[in-house]
PDB file of C-alpha atoms in Angstrom:
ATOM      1  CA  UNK A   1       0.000   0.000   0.000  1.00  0.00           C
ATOM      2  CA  UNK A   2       1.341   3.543  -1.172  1.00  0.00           C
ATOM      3  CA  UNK A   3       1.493   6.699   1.301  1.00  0.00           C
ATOM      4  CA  UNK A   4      -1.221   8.541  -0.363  1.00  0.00           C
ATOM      5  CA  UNK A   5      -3.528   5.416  -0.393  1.00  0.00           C
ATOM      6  CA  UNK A   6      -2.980   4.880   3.581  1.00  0.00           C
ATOM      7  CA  UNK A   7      -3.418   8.982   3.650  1.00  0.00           C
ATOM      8  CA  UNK A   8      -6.874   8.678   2.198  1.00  0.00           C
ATOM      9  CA  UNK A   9      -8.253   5.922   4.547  1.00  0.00           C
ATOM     10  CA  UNK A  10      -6.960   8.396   7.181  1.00  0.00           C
ATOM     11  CA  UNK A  11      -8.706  11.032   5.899  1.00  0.00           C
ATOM     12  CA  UNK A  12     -11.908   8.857   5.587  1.00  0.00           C
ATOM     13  CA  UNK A  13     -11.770   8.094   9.365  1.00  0.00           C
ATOM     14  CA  UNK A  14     -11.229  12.092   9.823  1.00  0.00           C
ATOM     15  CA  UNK A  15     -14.528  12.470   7.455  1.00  0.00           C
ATOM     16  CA  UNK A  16     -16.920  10.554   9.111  1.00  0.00           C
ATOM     17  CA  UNK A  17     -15.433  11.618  13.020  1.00  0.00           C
ATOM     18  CA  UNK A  18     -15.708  15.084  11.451  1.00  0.00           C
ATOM     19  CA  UNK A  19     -19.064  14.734  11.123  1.00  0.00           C
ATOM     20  CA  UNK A  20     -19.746  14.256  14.689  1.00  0.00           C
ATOM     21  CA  UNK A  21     -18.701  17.103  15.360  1.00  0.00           C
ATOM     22  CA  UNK A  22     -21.484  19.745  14.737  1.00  0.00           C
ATOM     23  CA  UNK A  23     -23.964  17.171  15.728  1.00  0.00           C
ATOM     24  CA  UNK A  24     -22.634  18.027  19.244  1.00  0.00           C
ATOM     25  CA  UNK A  25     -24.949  20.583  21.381  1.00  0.00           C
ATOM     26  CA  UNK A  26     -22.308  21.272  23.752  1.00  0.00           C
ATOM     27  CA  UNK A  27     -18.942  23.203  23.342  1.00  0.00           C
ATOM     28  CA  UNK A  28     -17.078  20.741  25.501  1.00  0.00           C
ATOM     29  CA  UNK A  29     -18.648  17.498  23.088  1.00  0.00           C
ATOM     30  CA  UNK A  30     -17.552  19.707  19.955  1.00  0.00           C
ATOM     31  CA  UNK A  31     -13.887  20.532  20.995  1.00  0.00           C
ATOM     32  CA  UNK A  32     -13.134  16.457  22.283  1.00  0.00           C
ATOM     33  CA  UNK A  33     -14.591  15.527  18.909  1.00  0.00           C
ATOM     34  CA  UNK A  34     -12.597  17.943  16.529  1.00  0.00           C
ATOM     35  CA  UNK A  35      -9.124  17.168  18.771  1.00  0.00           C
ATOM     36  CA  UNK A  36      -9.999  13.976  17.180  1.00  0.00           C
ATOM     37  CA  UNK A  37     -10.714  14.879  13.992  1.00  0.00           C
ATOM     38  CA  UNK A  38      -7.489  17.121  14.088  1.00  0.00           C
ATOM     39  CA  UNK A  39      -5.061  13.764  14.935  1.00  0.00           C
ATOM     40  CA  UNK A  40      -6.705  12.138  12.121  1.00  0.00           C
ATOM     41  CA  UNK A  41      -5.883  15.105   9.829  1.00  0.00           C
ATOM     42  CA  UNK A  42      -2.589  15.866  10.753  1.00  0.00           C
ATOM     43  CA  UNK A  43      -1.535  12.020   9.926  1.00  0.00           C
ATOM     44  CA  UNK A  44      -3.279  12.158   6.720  1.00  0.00           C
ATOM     45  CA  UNK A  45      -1.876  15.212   5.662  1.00  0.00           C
ATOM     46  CA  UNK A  46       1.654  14.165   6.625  1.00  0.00           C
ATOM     47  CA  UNK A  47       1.290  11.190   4.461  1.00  0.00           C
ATOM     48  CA  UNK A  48       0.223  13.507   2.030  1.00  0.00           C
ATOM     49  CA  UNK A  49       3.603  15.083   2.669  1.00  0.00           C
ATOM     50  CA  UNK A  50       0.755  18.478   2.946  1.00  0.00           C
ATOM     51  CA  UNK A  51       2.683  19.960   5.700  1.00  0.00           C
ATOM     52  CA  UNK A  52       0.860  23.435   6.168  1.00  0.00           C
ATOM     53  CA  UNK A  53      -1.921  20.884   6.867  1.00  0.00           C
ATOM     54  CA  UNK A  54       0.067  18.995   9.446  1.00  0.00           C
ATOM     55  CA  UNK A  55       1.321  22.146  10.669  1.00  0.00           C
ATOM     56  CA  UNK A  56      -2.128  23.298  11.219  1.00  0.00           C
ATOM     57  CA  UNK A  57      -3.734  20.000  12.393  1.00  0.00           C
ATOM     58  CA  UNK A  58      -1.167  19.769  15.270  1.00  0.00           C
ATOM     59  CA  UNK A  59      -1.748  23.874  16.269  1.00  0.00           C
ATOM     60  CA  UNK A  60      -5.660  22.697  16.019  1.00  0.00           C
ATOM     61  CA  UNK A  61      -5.109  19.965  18.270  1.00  0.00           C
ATOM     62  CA  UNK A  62      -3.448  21.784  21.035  1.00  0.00           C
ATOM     63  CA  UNK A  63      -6.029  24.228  20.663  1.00  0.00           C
ATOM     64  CA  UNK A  64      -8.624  21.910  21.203  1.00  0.00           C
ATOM     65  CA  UNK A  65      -7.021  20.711  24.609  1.00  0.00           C
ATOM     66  CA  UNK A  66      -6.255  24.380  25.814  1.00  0.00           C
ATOM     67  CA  UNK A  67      -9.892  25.648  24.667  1.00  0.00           C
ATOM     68  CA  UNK A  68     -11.766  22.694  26.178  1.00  0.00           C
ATOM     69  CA  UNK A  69      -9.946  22.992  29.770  1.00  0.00           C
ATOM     70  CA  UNK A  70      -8.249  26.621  30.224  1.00  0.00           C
ATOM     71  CA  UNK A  71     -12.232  28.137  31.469  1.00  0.00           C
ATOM     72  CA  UNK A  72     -13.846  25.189  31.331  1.00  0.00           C
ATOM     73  CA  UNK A  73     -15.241  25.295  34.402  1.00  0.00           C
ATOM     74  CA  UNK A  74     -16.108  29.184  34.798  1.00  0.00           C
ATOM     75  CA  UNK A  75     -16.818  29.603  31.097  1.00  0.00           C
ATOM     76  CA  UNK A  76     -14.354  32.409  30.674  1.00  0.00           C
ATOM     77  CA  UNK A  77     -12.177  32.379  27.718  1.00  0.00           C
ATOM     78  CA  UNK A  78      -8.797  34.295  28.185  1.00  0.00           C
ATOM     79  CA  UNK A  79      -8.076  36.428  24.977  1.00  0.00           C
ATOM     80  CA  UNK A  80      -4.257  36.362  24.997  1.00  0.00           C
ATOM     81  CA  UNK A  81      -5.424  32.505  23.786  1.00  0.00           C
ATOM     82  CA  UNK A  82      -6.873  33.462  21.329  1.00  0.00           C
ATOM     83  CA  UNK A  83      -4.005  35.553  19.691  1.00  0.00           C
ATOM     84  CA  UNK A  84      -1.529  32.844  20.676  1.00  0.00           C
ATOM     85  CA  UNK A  85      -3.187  30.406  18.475  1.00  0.00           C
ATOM     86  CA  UNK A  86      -3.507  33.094  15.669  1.00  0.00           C
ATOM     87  CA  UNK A  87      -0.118  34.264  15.984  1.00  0.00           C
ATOM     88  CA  UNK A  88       0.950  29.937  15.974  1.00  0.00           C
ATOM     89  CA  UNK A  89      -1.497  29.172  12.479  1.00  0.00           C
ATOM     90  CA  UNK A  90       0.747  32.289  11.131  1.00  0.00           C
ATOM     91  CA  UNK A  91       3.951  30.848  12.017  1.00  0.00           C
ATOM     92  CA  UNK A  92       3.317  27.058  11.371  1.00  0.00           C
ATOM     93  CA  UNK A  93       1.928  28.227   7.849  1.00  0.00           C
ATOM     94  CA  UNK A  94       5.590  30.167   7.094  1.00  0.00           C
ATOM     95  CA  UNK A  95       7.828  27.522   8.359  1.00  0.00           C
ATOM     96  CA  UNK A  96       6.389  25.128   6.698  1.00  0.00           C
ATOM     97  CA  UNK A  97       4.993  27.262   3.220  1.00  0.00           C
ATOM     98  CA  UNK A  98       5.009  24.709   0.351  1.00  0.00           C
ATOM     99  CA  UNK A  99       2.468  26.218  -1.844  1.00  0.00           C
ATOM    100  CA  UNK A 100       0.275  29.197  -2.956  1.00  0.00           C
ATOM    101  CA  UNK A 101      -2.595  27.129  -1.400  1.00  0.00           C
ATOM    102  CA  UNK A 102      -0.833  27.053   2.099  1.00  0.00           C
ATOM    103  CA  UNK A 103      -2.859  30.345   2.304  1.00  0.00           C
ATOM    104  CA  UNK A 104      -5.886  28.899   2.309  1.00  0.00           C
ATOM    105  CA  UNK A 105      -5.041  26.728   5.131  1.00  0.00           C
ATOM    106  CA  UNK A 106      -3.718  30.110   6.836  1.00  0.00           C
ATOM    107  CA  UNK A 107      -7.334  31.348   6.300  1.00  0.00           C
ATOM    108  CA  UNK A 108      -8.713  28.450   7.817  1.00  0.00           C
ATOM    109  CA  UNK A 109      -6.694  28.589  11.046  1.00  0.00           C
ATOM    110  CA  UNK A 110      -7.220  31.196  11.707  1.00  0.00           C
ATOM    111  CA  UNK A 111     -10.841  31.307  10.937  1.00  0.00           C
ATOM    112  CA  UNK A 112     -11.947  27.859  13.075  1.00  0.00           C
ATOM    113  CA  UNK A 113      -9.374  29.537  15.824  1.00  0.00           C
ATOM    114  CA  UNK A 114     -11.991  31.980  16.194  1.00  0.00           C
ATOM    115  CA  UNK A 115     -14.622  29.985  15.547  1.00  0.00           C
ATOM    116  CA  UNK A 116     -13.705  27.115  18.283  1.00  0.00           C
ATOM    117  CA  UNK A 117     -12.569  30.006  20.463  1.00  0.00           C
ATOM    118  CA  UNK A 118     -16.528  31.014  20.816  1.00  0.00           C
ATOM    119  CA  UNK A 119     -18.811  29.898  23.880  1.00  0.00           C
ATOM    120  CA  UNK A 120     -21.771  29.567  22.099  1.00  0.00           C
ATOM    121  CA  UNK A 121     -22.149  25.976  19.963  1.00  0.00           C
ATOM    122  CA  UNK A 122     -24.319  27.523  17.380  1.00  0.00           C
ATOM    123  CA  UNK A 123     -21.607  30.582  16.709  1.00  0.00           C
ATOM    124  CA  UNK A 124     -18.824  28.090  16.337  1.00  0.00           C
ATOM    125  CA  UNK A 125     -20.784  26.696  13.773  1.00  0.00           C
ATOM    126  CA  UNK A 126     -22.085  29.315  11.795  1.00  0.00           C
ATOM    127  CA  UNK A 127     -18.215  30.289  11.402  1.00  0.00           C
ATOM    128  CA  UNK A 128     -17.050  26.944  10.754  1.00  0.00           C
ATOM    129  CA  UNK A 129     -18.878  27.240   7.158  1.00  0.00           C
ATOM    130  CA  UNK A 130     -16.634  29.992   6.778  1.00  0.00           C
ATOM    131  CA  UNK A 131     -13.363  27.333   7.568  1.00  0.00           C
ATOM    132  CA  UNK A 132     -15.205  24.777   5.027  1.00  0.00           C
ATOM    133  CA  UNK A 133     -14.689  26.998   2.256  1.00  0.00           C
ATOM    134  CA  UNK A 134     -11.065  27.844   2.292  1.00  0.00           C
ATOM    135  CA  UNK A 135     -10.525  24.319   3.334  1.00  0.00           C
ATOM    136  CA  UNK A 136     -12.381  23.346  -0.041  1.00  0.00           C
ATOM    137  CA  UNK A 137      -9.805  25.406  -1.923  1.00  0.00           C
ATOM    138  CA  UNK A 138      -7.073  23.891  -0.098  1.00  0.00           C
ATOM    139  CA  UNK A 139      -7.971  20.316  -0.738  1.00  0.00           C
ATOM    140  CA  UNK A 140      -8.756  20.729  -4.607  1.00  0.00           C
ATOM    141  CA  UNK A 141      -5.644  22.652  -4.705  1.00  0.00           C
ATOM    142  CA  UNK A 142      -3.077  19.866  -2.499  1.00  0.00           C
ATOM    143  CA  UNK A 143      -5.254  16.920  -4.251  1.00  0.00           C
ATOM    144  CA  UNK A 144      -7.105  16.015  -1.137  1.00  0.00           C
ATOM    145  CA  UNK A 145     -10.027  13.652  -2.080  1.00  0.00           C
ATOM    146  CA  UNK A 146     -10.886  13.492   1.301  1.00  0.00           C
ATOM    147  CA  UNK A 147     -10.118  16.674   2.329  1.00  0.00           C
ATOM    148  CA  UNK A 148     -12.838  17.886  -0.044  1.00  0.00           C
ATOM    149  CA  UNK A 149     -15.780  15.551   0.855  1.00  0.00           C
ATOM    150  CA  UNK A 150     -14.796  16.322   4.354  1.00  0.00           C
ATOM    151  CA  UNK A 151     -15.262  19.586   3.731  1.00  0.00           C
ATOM    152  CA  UNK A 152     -19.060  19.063   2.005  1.00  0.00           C
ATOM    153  CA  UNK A 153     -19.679  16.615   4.583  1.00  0.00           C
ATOM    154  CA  UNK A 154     -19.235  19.153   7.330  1.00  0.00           C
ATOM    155  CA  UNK A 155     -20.963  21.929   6.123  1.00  0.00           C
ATOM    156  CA  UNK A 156     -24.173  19.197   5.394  1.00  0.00           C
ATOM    157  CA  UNK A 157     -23.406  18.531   9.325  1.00  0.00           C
ATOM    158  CA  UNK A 158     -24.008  21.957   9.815  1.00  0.00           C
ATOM    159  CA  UNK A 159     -26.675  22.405   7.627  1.00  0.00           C
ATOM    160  CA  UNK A 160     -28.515  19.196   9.095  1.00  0.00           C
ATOM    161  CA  UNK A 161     -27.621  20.793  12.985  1.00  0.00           C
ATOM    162  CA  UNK A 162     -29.640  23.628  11.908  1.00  0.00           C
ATOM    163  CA  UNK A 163     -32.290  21.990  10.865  1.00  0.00           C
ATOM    164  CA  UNK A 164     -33.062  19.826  13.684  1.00  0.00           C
ATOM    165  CA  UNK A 165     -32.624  22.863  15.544  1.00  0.00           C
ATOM    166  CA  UNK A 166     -35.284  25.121  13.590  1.00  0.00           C
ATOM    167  CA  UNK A 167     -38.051  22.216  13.754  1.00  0.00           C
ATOM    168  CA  UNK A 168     -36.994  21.416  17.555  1.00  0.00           C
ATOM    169  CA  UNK A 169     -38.082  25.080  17.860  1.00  0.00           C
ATOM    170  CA  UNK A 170     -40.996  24.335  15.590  1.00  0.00           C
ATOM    171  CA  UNK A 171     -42.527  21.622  17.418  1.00  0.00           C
ATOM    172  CA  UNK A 172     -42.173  23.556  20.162  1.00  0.00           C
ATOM    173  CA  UNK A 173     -44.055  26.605  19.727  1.00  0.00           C
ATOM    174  CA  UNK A 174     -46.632  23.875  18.409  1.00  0.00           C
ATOM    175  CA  UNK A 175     -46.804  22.587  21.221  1.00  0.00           C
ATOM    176  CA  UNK A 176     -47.108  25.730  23.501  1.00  0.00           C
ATOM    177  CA  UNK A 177     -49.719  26.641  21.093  1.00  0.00           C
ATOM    178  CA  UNK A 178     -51.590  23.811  21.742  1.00  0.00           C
ATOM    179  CA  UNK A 179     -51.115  24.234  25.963  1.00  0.00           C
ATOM    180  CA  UNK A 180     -52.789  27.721  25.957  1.00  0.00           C
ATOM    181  CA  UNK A 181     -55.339  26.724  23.801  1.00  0.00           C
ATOM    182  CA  UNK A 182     -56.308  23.872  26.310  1.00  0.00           C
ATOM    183  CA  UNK A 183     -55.840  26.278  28.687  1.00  0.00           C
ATOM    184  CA  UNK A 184     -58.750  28.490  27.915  1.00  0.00           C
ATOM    185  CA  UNK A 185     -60.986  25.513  27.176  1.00  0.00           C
ATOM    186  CA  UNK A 186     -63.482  25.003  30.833  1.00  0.00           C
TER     187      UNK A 186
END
């Protein structure tokens, strides 16, 4: 078995993990879910010999394990954070530059930094279809099969998140409907 082929059943393990993901409801669920995602990404790109990815999978990671336990329990989020893990996507994307399309993973850092940085599940979310597209780019630009149906895969996640949520809130109201129309019935 070849690198790239071994690369590609990584990446299918990160695809269908990485759909987990957004199907989570609470921060803590989403960030112990990517982290996985992220180890499964950084060893297919690295077979991939994609190493902005790497680079960015392994800053991702760490992220992950700071976000999910630095305010954890208190719900604060430092700031300095924040711009530590910006400032490391810029620097892991210049040491290890191997392409015009290492930008687009620079983009998308930076972007799901922000995004996974965020309290609130559903803001983390509606900025991580932001991260799908420049990841898109990157994978049809570094030749990542998986990369790319990760990518469409995720943002379906999201899309399918959203809709559970908006006929959660549906049924809902239905149903509150229904209890104050009983409730003026003698």
């Amino acid at each position: 078995m070849n690198l790239q082929l071994i690369g590609e059943i990584f990446g299918g393990i990160g695809v269908a993990v990485g759909f987990l993901i957004f199907q989570q409801k609470k921060r803590s669920g989403i960030l112990m879910v990517k982290l996985a995602c992220d180890v499964l990404w950084a060893i297919h790109f690295l077979l991939l010999q994609a190493y902005t990815g790497v680079a960015l999978s392994v800053v991702a990671a760490t992220r992950e394990i700071l976000f999910a336990t630095i305010g954890a329990k208190d719900g604060k989020k430092p700031l300095p954070l924040l711009f530590v893990f910006l400032v490391l996507n810029v620097g892991g994307v210049i040491l290890v530059w191997n392409s015009p399309w290492s930008v687009c993973s620079l983009i998308s850092g930076c972007l799901a930094t922000l995004a996974f940085w965020q309290t609130v599940p559903t803001r983390i979310k509606v900025l991580s279809l932001f991260v799908c597209a420049s990841q898109m780019t990157y994978a049809i630009g570094i030749g990542s099969r998986s990369g790319l149906v990760n990518e469409i895969i995720t943002v379906g996640s999201i899309t399918l998140f959203f809709i559970r949520m908006l006929l959660e809130k549906r049924n809902e109201k239905r149903k509150l409907e229904g209890a104050s129309q009983n409730d003026g019935n003698p």
